[in-house]
PDB file of C-alpha atoms in Angstrom:
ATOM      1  CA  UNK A  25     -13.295  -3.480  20.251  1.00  0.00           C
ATOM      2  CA  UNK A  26     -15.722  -1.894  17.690  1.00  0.00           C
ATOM      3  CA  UNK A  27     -14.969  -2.683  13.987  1.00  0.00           C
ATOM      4  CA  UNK A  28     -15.461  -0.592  11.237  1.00  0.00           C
ATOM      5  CA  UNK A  29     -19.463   0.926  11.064  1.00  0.00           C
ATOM      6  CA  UNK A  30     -20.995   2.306   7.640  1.00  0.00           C
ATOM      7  CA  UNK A  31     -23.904   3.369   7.247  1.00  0.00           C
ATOM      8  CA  UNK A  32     -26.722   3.400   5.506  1.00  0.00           C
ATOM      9  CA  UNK A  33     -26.627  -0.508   5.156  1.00  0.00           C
ATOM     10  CA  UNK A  34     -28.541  -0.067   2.200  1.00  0.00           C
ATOM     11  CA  UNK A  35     -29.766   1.942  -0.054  1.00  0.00           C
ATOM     12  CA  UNK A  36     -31.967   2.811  -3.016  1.00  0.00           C
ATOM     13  CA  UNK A  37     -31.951   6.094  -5.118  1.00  0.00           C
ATOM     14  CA  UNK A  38     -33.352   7.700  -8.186  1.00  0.00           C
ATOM     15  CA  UNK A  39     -31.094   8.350 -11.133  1.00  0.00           C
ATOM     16  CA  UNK A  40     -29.571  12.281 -10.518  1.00  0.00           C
ATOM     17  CA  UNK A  41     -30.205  11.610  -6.675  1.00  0.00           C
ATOM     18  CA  UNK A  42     -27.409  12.739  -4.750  1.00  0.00           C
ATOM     19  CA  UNK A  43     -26.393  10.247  -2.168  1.00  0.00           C
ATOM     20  CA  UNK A  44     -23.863  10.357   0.980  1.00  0.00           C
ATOM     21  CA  UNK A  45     -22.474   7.456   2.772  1.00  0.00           C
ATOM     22  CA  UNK A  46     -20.616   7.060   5.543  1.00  0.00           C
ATOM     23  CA  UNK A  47     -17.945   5.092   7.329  1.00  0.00           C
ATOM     24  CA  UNK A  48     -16.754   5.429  10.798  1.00  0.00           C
ATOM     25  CA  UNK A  49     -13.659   3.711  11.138  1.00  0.00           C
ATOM     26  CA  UNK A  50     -11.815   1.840  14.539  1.00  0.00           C
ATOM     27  CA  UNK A  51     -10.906   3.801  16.711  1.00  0.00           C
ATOM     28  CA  UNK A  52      -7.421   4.972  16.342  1.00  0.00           C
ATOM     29  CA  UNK A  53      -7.182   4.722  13.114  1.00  0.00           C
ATOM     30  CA  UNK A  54      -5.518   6.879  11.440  1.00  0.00           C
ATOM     31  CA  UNK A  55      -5.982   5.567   7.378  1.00  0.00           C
ATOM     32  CA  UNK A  56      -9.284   6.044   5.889  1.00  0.00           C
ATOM     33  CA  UNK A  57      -9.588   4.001   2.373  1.00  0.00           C
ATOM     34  CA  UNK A  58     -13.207   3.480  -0.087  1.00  0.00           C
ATOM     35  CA  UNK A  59     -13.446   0.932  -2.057  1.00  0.00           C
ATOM     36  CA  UNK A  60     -16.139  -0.267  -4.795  1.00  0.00           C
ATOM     37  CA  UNK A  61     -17.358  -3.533  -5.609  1.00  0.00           C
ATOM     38  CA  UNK A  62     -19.799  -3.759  -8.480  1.00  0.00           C
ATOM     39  CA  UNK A  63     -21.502  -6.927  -9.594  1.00  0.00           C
ATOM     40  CA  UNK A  64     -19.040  -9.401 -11.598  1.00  0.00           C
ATOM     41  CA  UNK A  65     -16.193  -6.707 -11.209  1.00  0.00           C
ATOM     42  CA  UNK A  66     -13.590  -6.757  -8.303  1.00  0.00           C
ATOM     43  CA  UNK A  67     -12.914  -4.211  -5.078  1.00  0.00           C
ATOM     44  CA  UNK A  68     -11.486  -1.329  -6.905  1.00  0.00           C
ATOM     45  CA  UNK A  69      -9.893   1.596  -4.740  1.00  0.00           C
ATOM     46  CA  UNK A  70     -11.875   4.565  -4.456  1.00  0.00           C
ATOM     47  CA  UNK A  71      -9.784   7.400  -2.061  1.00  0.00           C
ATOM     48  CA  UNK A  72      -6.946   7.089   0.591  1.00  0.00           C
ATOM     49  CA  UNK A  73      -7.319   9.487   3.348  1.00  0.00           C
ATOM     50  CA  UNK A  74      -4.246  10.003   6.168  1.00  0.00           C
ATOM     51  CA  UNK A  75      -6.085  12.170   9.252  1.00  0.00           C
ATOM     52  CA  UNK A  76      -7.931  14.554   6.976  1.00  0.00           C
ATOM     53  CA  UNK A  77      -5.957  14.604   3.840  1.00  0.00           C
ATOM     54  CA  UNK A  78      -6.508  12.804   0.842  1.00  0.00           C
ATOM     55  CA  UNK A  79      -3.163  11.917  -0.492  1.00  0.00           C
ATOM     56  CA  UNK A  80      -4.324   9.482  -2.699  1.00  0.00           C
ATOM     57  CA  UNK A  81      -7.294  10.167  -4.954  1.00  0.00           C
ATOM     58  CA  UNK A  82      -6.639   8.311  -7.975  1.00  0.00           C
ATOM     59  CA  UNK A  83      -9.464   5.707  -7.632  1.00  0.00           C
ATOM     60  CA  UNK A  84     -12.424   8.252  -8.024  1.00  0.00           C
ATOM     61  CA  UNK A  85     -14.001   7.137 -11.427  1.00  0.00           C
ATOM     62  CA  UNK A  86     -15.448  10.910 -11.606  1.00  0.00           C
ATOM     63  CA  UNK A  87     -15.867  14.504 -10.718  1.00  0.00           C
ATOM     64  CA  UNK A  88     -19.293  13.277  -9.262  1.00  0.00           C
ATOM     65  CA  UNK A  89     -17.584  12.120  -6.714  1.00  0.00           C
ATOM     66  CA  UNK A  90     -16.062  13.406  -3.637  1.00  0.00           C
ATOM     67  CA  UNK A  91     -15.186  12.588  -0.423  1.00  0.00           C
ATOM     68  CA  UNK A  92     -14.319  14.176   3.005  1.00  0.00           C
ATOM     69  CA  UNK A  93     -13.048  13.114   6.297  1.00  0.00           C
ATOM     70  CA  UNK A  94     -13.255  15.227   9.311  1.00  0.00           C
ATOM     71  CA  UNK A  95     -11.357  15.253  12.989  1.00  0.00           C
ATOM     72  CA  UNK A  96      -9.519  12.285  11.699  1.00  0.00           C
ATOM     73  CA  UNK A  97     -12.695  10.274  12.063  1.00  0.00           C
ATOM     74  CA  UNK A  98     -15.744   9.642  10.634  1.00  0.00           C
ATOM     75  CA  UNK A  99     -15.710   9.882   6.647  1.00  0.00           C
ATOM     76  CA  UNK A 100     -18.544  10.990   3.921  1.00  0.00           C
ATOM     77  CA  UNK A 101     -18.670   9.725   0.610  1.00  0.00           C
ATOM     78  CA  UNK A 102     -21.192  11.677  -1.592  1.00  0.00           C
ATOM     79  CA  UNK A 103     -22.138  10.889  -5.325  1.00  0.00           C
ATOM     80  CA  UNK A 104     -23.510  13.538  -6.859  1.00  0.00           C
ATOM     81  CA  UNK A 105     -26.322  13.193  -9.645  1.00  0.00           C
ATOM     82  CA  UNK A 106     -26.150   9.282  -9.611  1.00  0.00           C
ATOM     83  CA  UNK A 107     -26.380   6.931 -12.515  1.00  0.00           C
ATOM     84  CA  UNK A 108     -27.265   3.288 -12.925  1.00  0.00           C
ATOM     85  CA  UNK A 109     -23.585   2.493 -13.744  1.00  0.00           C
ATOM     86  CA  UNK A 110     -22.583   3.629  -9.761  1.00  0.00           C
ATOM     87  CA  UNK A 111     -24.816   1.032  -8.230  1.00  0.00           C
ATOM     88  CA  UNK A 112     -22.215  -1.190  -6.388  1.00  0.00           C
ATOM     89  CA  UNK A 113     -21.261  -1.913  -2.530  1.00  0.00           C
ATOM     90  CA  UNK A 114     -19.160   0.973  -1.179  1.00  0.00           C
ATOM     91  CA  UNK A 115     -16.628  -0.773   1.311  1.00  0.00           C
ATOM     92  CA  UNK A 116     -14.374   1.418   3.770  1.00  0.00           C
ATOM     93  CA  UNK A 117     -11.604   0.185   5.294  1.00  0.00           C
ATOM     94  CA  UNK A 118      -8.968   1.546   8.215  1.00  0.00           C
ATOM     95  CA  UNK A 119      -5.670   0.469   9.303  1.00  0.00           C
ATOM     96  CA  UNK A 120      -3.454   2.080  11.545  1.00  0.00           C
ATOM     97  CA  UNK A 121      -1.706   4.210   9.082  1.00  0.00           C
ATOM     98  CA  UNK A 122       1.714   2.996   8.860  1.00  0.00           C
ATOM     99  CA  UNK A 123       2.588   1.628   5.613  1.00  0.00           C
ATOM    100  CA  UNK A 124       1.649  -2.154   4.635  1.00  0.00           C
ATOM    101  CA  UNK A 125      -0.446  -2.134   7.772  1.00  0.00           C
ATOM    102  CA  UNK A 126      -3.323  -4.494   7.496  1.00  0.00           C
ATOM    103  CA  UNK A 127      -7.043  -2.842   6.317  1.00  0.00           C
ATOM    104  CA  UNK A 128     -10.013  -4.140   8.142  1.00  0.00           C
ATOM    105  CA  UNK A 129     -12.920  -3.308   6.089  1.00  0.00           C
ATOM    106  CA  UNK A 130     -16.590  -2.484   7.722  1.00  0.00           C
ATOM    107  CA  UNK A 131     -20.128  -4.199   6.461  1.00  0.00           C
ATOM    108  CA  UNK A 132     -20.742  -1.832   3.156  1.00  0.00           C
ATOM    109  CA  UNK A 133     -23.291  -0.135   2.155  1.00  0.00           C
ATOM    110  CA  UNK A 134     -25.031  -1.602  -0.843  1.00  0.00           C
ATOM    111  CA  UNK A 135     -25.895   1.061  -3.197  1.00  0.00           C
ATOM    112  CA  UNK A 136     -29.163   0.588  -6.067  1.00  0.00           C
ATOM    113  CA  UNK A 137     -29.764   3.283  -8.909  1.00  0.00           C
ATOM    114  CA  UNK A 138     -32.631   3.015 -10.131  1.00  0.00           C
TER     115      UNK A 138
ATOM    116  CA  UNK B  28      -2.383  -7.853 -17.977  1.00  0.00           C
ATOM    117  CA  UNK B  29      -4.494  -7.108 -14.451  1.00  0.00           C
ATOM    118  CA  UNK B  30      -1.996  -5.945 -11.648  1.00  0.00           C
ATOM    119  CA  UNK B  31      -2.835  -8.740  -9.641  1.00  0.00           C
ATOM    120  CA  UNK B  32      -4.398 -11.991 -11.413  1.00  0.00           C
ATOM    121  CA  UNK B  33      -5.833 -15.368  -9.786  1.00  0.00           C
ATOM    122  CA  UNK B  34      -8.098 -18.077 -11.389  1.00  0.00           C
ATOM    123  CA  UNK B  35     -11.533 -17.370 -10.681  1.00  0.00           C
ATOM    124  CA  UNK B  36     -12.623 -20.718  -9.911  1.00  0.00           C
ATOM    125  CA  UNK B  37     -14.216 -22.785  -8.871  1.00  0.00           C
ATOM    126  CA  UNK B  38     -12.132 -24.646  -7.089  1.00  0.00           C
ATOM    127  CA  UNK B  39     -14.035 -27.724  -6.026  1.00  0.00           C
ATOM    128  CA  UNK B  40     -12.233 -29.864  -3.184  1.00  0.00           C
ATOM    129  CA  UNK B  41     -13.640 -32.497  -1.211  1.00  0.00           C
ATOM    130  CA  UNK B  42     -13.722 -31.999   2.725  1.00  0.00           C
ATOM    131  CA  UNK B  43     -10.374 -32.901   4.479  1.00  0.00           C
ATOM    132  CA  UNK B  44      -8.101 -32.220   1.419  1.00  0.00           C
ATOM    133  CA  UNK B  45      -6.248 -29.103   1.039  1.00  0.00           C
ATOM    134  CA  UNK B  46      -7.081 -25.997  -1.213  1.00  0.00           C
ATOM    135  CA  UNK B  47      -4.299 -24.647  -3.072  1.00  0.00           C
ATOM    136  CA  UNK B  48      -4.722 -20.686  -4.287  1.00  0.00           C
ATOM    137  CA  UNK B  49      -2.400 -18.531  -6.294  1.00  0.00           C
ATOM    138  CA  UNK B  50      -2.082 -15.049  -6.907  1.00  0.00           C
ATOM    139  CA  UNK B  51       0.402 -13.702  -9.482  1.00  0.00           C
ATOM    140  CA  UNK B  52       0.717 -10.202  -9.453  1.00  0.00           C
ATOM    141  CA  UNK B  53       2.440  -7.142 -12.278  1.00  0.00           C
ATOM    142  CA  UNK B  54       4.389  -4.808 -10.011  1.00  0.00           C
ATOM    143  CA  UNK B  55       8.022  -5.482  -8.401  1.00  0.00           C
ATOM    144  CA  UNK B  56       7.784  -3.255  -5.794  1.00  0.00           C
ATOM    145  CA  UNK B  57       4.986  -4.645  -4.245  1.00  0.00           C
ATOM    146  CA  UNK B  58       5.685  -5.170  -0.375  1.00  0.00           C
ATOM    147  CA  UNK B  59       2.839  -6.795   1.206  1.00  0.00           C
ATOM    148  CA  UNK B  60       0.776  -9.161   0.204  1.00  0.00           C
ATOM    149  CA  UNK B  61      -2.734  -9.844   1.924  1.00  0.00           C
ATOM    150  CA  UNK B  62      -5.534 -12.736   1.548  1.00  0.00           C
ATOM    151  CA  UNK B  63      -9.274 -12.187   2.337  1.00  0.00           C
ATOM    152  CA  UNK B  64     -12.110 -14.551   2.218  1.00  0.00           C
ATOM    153  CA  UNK B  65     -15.564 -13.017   1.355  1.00  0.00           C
ATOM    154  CA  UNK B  66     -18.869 -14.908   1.932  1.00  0.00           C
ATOM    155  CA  UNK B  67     -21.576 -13.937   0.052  1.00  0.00           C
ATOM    156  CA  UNK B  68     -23.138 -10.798   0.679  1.00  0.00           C
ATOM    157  CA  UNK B  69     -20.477  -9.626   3.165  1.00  0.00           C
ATOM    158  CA  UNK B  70     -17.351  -7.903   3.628  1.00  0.00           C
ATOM    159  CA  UNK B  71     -13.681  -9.347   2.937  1.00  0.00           C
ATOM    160  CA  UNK B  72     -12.571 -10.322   5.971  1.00  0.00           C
ATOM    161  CA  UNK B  73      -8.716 -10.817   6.549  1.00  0.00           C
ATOM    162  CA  UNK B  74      -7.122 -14.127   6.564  1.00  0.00           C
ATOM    163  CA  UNK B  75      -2.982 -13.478   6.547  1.00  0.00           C
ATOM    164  CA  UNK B  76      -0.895 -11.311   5.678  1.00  0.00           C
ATOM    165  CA  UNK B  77       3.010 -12.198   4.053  1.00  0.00           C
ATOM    166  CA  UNK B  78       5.760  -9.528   3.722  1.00  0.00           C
ATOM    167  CA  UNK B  79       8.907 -12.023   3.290  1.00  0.00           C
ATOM    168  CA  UNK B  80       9.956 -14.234   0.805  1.00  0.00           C
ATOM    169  CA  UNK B  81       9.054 -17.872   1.937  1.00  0.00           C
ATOM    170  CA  UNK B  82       6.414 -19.449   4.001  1.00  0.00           C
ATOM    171  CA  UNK B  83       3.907 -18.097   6.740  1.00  0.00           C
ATOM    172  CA  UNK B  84       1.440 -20.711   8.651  1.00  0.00           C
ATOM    173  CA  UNK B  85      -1.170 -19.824  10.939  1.00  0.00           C
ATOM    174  CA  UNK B  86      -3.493 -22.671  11.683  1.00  0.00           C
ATOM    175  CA  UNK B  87      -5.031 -24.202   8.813  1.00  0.00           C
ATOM    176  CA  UNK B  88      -3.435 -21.804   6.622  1.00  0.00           C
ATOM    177  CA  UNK B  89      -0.488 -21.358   4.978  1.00  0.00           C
ATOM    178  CA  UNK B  90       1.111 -18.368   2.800  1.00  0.00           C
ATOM    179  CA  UNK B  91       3.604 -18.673   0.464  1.00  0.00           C
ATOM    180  CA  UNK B  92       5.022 -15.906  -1.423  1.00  0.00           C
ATOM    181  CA  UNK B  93       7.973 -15.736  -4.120  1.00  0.00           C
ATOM    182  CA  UNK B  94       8.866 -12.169  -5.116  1.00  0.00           C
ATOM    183  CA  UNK B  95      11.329 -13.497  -7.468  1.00  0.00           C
ATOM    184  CA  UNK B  96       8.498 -15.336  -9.122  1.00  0.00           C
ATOM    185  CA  UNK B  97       5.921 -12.697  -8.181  1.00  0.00           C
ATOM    186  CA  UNK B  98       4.078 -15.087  -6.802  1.00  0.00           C
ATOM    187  CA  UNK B  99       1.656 -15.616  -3.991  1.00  0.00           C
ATOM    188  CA  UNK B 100      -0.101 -18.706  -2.579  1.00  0.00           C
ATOM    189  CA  UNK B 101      -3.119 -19.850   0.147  1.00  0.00           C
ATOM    190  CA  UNK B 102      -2.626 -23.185   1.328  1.00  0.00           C
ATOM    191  CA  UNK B 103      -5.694 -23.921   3.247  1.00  0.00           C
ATOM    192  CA  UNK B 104      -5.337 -27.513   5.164  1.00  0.00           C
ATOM    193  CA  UNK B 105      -8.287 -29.975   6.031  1.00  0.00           C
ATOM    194  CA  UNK B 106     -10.672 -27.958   4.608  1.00  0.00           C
ATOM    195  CA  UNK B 107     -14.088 -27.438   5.875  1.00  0.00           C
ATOM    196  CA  UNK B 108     -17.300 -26.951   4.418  1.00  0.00           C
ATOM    197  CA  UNK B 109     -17.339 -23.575   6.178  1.00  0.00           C
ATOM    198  CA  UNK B 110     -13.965 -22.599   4.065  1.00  0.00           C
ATOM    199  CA  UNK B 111     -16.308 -22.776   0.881  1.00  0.00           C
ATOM    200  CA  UNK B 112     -15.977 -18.623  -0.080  1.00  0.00           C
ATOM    201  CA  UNK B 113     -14.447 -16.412  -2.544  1.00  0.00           C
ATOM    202  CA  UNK B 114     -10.612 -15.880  -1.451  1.00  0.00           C
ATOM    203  CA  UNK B 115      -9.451 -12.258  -2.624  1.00  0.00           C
ATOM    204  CA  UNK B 116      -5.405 -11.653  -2.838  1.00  0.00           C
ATOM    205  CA  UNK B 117      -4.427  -8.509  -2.757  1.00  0.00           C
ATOM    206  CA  UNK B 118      -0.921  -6.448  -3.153  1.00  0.00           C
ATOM    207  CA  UNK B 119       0.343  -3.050  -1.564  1.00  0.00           C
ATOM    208  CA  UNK B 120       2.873  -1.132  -3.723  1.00  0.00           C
ATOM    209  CA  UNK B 121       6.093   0.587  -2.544  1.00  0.00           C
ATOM    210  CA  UNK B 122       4.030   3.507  -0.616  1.00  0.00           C
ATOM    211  CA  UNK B 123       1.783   1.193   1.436  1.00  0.00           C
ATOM    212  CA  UNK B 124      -1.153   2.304   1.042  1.00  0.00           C
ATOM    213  CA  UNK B 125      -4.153   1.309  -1.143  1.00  0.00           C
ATOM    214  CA  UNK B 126      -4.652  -2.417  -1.717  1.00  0.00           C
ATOM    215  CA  UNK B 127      -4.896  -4.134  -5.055  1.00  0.00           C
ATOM    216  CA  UNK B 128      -6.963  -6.807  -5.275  1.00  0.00           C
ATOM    217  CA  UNK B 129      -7.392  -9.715  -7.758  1.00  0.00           C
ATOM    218  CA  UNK B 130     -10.785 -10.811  -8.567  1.00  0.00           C
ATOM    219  CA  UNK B 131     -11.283 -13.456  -6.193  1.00  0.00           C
ATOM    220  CA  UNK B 132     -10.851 -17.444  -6.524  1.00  0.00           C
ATOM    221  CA  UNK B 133     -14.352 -18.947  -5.420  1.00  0.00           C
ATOM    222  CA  UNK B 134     -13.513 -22.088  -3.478  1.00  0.00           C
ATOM    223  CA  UNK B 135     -16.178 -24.963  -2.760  1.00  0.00           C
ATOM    224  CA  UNK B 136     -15.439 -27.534  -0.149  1.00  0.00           C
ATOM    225  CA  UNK B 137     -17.809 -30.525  -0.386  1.00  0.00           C
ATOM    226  CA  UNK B 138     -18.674 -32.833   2.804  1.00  0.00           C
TER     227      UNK B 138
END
């Protein structure tokens, strides 16, 4: 079946630019995660969503950013007012929800600030 | 100390002999244990997964985990050119959900 889709694959922004990406995970899936991956650092957890909730929001390095999930399906990341230091690839990931289960992570979307 | 630590690499291994990884990782209550392999310029894709002391084979690969130790190993036999990647471990705590990865080993397999 489909895997994970996120989109934009790419993409480059000004500095203060608000920017939204999006994952849309496998269908039946009912855990949502983001992760980061910035140059010469590792994947770093961004948000855990379960359905629609966000039990797990430790991973957000700031108030810029938020994220939403909706109809236990597609999710939105959105950086608000970006800076140089959030250019990374966004990864998003979905498992079936029950603990331990395996994530299966999508393409990314590779994110530039200028 | 990282929550979960492995040797960045590289690990340079000629074509046919086996690549040994290891993961080490902070937290006892960690209860699964997952590898990854990333090529460059794409997503981790999984490779096993290990929840029980002891070994796991699947093909050319083998996981070995020691909670005792808190340790976790890839044994990757005859390896292939096409093996050469950057092999992420990563550990789930006690609740399951997010994953905690390591940096990555980069592996090299030479013909």
């Amino acid at each position: 079946g489909a895997g994970v889709s996120q989109s934009p694959s790419n993409k480059v922004t000004e500095k203060g630019k608000d920017v939204e990406l999006r994952c849309d995970p496998i269908s039946g899936h009912t855990a949502l995660y983001w992760y980061r991956q910035s140059l010469g650092q590792g994947l770093e957890f961004l948000i855990y969503f379960q359905g629609n909730s966000a039990p797990d929001k430790s991973g957000l390095p700031s108030d810029r950013f938020s994220a939403e999930r909706t109809g236990g399906s597609v999710s939105t990341l959105t950086i608000q007012r970006t800076q140089q230091e959030d250019s990374a690839v966004y990864l998003c990931a979905s498992s079936l929800g029950r603990p331990q289960e395996t994530q299966y992570f999508g393409p990314g979307t590779r994110l530039l600030v200028l | 100390q990282k929550e979960v630590e492995q040797n960045s690499g590289p690990l340079s291994v000629p074509e046919g002999a086996i690549a040994s990884l290891n993961c080490t990782y902070s937290d006892r209550g960690s209860q699964s244990f997952f590898w990854y392999r990333q090529y460059s310029g794409k997503s981790p894709e999984l490779i096993m997964f290990i929840y029980s002391n002891g070994d796991k084979e699947d093909g050319r690969f083998t996981a070995q985990l020691n909670k005792a130790s808190q340790y976790v190993s890839l044994l990757i036999r005859d390896s292939q050119p096409s093996d050469s990647a950057t092999y992420l471990c990563a550990v789930t705590g006690i609740w399951g959900n997010k994953l905690v990865f390591g940096a990555g080993t980069i592996l090299r397999v030479k013909s």
